CSV table of C-alpha atoms in Angstrom, one decimal:
chain,number,residue,atom,x,y,z
A,1,MET,CA,-4.3,-0.1,18.5
A,2,ILE,CA,-4.9,3.2,16.7
A,3,LYS,CA,-4.8,1.6,13.2
A,4,ILE,CA,-8.2,0.1,14.6
A,5,ILE,CA,-9.3,3.7,15.8
A,6,LEU,CA,-8.3,5.4,12.7
A,7,ILE,CA,-10.9,2.9,10.9
A,8,THR,CA,-13.5,3.7,13.4
A,9,VAL,CA,-12.8,7.0,12.7
A,10,LEU,CA,-14.1,7.0,8.8
A,11,LEU,CA,-17.5,6.0,9.8
A,12,ILE,CA,-17.8,9.7,10.9
A,13,THR,CA,-20.5,11.4,8.0
A,14,GLN,CA,-21.2,14.9,9.9
A,15,PHE,CA,-17.7,17.0,11.2
A,16,ALA,CA,-18.1,19.9,13.5
A,17,THR,CA,-16.6,23.0,14.2
A,18,ALA,CA,-12.2,23.0,15.5
A,19,SER,CA,-12.2,22.3,18.2
A,20,PRO,CA,-9.1,23.5,21.0
A,21,LEU,CA,-8.1,20.1,21.6
A,22,SER,CA,-6.6,19.6,18.3
A,23,ASP,CA,-3.9,22.0,18.5
A,24,SER,CA,-3.1,20.8,22.5
A,25,ALA,CA,-3.0,17.1,21.9
A,26,LEU,CA,-0.4,18.0,18.5
A,27,ARG,CA,1.5,20.2,21.3
A,28,MET,CA,1.4,17.0,23.1
A,29,ILE,CA,3.0,14.3,20.1
A,30,LYS,CA,5.7,17.2,18.6
A,31,ILE,CA,6.9,17.2,22.2
A,32,GLY,CA,6.6,13.4,22.4
A,33,ASN,CA,8.4,13.0,19.6
A,34,GLU,CA,11.0,15.5,20.5
A,35,VAL,CA,11.8,13.7,24.0
A,36,GLY,CA,11.2,10.2,22.3
A,37,SER,CA,8.7,9.5,24.8
A,38,PRO,CA,5.9,7.1,23.9
A,39,ALA,CA,3.8,7.7,26.7
A,40,VAL,CA,3.5,11.5,25.9
A,41,ILE,CA,2.9,10.5,21.9
A,42,LYS,CA,-0.1,8.7,23.1
A,43,ASN,CA,-1.4,10.7,25.3
A,44,GLY,CA,-1.6,13.4,22.1
A,45,GLN,CA,-3.4,10.6,20.1
A,46,ASP,CA,-5.5,9.7,21.8
A,47,LEU,CA,-6.3,13.4,22.7
A,48,LEU,CA,-6.7,13.7,18.9
A,49,ILE,CA,-9.3,10.7,18.9
A,50,LYS,CA,-11.5,12.6,21.4
A,51,GLY,CA,-11.7,15.2,19.6
A,52,MET,CA,-12.1,13.6,15.7
A,53,LEU,CA,-15.0,11.1,17.9
A,54,GLU,CA,-16.7,13.3,21.0
A,55,LEU,CA,-16.8,15.8,19.3
A,56,ASN,CA,-16.1,15.5,15.8
A,57,ASP,CA,-13.9,18.4,15.0
A,58,PHE,CA,-12.8,19.0,11.0
A,59,ASP,CA,-8.6,19.6,12.4
A,60,ALA,CA,-8.5,16.6,14.9
A,61,ALA,CA,-9.4,14.2,11.2
A,62,TYR,CA,-7.0,15.5,9.3
A,63,GLU,CA,-4.4,15.2,12.0
A,64,ALA,CA,-4.9,12.5,12.0
A,65,SER,CA,-4.5,11.7,8.6
A,66,ARG,CA,-1.2,13.6,8.3
A,67,GLN,CA,-0.6,11.5,11.1
A,68,ALA,CA,-1.3,8.3,10.1
A,69,ARG,CA,0.5,9.1,6.7
A,70,LEU,CA,3.8,9.7,8.0
A,71,GLY,CA,3.8,7.0,10.9
A,72,ASN,CA,5.7,6.8,13.8
A,73,GLN,CA,8.9,5.3,14.3
A,74,ILE,CA,9.1,5.9,18.3
A,75,MET,CA,5.5,3.7,18.5
A,76,GLY,CA,5.9,1.3,16.0
A,77,TYR,CA,3.8,2.7,13.8
A,78,PRO,CA,4.6,2.7,9.7
A,79,PRO,CA,3.1,4.5,7.0
A,80,GLN,CA,-1.2,3.6,6.3
A,81,VAL,CA,-1.5,5.6,3.4
A,82,GLN,CA,-4.6,3.7,2.5
A,83,ILE,CA,-5.9,4.9,5.9
A,84,ALA,CA,-5.1,8.6,5.9
A,85,ASN,CA,-6.5,9.4,2.2
A,86,LYS,CA,-9.8,7.9,3.1
A,87,ILE,CA,-9.7,10.3,6.3
A,88,LEU,CA,-9.1,13.5,3.9
A,89,SER,CA,-11.8,12.0,1.2
A,90,LYS,CA,-14.0,11.8,3.8
A,91,LEU,CA,-13.2,15.7,4.8
A,92,LEU,CA,-13.2,16.3,1.6
A,93,ASN,CA,-16.7,15.3,0.7
A,94,GLN,CA,-17.5,17.4,3.5
A,95,GLY,CA,-15.7,21.0,2.2
A,96,TYR,CA,-13.4,20.7,4.5
A,97,GLU,CA,-11.3,23.9,3.3
A,98,PRO,CA,-7.1,22.5,3.8
A,99,ALA,CA,-8.5,18.6,2.0
A,100,ILE,CA,-9.4,20.7,-0.9
A,101,TYR,CA,-5.8,22.0,-1.1
A,102,ASP,CA,-4.5,19.0,0.2
A,103,SER,CA,-6.1,16.8,-2.1
A,104,ALA,CA,-5.4,19.0,-5.5
A,105,LEU,CA,-1.5,18.6,-4.5
A,106,TYR,CA,-1.5,14.6,-4.0
A,107,LEU,CA,-3.4,14.9,-7.5
A,108,LEU,CA,-0.8,16.7,-9.0
A,109,ASP,CA,1.6,15.1,-8.2
A,110,GLY,CA,0.4,11.5,-8.6
A,111,ASP,CA,1.5,10.3,-4.7
A,112,SER,CA,0.4,9.0,-1.4
A,113,GLY,CA,-2.2,6.7,-3.0
A,114,PHE,CA,-3.0,9.3,-5.8
A,115,VAL,CA,-3.7,9.5,-9.0
A,116,LYS,CA,-2.1,12.0,-11.5
A,117,ASP,CA,-4.8,14.2,-12.7
A,118,GLU,CA,-4.1,17.9,-13.6
A,119,LEU,CA,-7.9,18.6,-15.1
A,120,MET,CA,-9.1,17.8,-11.9
A,121,ALA,CA,-6.7,19.0,-9.3
A,122,LEU,CA,-6.7,22.3,-10.6
A,123,ASN,CA,-10.8,22.0,-10.1
A,124,LEU,CA,-10.3,21.8,-6.5
A,125,LEU,CA,-7.5,24.6,-5.9
A,126,GLU,CA,-10.6,26.2,-8.2
A,127,LYS,CA,-12.8,25.9,-5.6
A,128,SER,CA,-10.5,26.3,-2.6
A,129,THR,CA,-10.2,30.3,-4.4
A,130,GLN,CA,-13.8,31.0,-4.5
A,131,MET,CA,-15.7,29.1,-1.4
A,132,TYR,CA,-12.2,29.9,1.1
A,133,ALA,CA,-10.6,33.1,-0.9
A,134,ASN,CA,-7.5,30.9,-0.3
A,135,PRO,CA,-4.7,32.8,-1.9
A,136,GLN,CA,-2.3,29.8,-1.2
A,137,SER,CA,-4.9,27.8,-4.2
A,138,ALA,CA,-5.6,31.0,-6.1
A,139,PHE,CA,-1.2,31.3,-6.5
A,140,VAL,CA,-0.8,27.3,-7.7
A,141,ALA,CA,-4.0,27.5,-9.8
A,142,ALA,CA,-2.2,30.5,-12.2
A,143,VAL,CA,0.4,28.1,-12.1
A,144,ILE,CA,-0.9,25.5,-13.7
A,145,ARG,CA,-3.1,27.0,-15.5
A,146,ASN,CA,-0.4,28.9,-17.2
A,147,GLU,CA,1.4,25.8,-17.7
A,148,SER,CA,-1.4,24.1,-19.1
A,149,LEU,CA,-1.2,23.4,-22.7
A,150,ALA,CA,-4.9,23.1,-23.2
A,151,PRO,CA,-5.9,26.3,-25.0
A,152,ILE,CA,-9.3,25.8,-22.9
A,153,THR,CA,-6.9,25.6,-19.3
A,154,LYS,CA,-5.3,28.8,-19.9
A,155,ASP,CA,-6.9,31.2,-20.0
A,156,LYS,CA,-5.5,34.5,-19.7
A,157,GLN,CA,-7.6,36.6,-17.9
A,158,ARG,CA,-8.5,33.8,-15.6
A,159,ILE,CA,-4.6,33.4,-14.6
A,160,ASP,CA,-4.1,37.0,-14.4
A,161,GLU,CA,-6.6,37.2,-12.0
A,162,LEU,CA,-6.1,34.2,-10.3
A,163,ILE,CA,-2.4,35.5,-9.5
A,164,THR,CA,-3.6,39.3,-9.1
A,165,PHE,CA,-4.9,37.6,-6.3
A,166,ALA,CA,-2.0,35.8,-4.8
A,167,ILE,CA,0.2,38.7,-5.5
A,168,LEU,CA,-2.4,41.3,-3.5
A,169,ASN,CA,-2.5,38.0,-0.2
A,170,LYS,CA,1.7,38.1,-0.7
A,171,VAL,CA,1.9,34.8,-1.2
A,172,LYS,CA,5.3,33.9,-1.8
A,173,GLY,CA,6.4,33.8,-4.9
A,174,ALA,CA,4.2,35.1,-6.2
A,175,ALA,CA,5.2,38.3,-7.4
A,176,GLU,CA,8.4,36.8,-9.2
A,177,TYR,CA,6.5,33.9,-10.9
A,178,GLN,CA,4.2,36.5,-12.8
A,179,ALA,CA,7.8,37.8,-13.6
A,180,GLN,CA,9.4,35.1,-15.3
A,181,TYR,CA,7.1,32.6,-16.5
A,182,ILE,CA,3.5,35.0,-16.9
A,183,ASN,CA,5.0,38.1,-18.4
A,184,ASN,CA,8.3,36.8,-19.8
A,185,LYS,CA,6.5,34.2,-22.2
A,186,THR,CA,9.0,32.5,-23.8
A,187,GLN,CA,10.1,30.9,-20.2
A,188,LYS,CA,8.5,27.5,-19.5
A,189,LEU,CA,8.4,26.0,-15.3
A,190,LYS,CA,9.9,22.6,-14.9
A,191,VAL,CA,8.7,21.0,-11.8
A,192,LYS,CA,9.2,17.3,-10.9
A,193,SER,CA,7.0,17.6,-7.4
A,194,TRP,CA,4.8,20.0,-7.1
A,195,ARG,CA,4.3,20.4,-3.2
A,196,ALA,CA,8.3,20.4,-2.6
A,197,TRP,CA,8.6,23.2,-6.0
A,198,ILE,CA,6.0,25.7,-3.8
A,199,GLY,CA,7.1,24.3,-0.2
A,200,LYS,CA,10.5,26.6,-1.9
A,201,GLN,CA,8.6,29.9,-3.1
């Protein structure tokens, strides 16, 4: 049932500002998962769908993509990566910032249905930084630029601007990375999963 409803969401072409419904829906889903109640989870999902379909809520659509990607064992829903990516793509086209950042990380790792594309990921991170002043995006963009082997990407001035912005905004790991990998040019970072590495900072 939820798969059919999520497919319907893909027809939405315009999104409005976020509704408090999405927060309430996520709380219900969280509680339902904690107590093992399919009924509570369904109530949360129904509320989330209401936010998407009736209020055209950016946050609700984004959380729907996350729910679809994760699936739900209690409800018997397997992960639905294709649907999740289509919803994420809609949000990306609308310029929704969390979708921009999330898509960049998927592109960096080349997982969850995304083809690895470092340059496209960097462009999205730069867009997130310039349009929304996201310091986390600035940090990741600085790291990608600094670790790149391409001279056109490894722009020292731009790297310094990005990492400084991240440090001033107290992004975890930014100051340490600058000291260890930017100021000390002899070390190179080895990362298997960018999402996991960022999560450990």
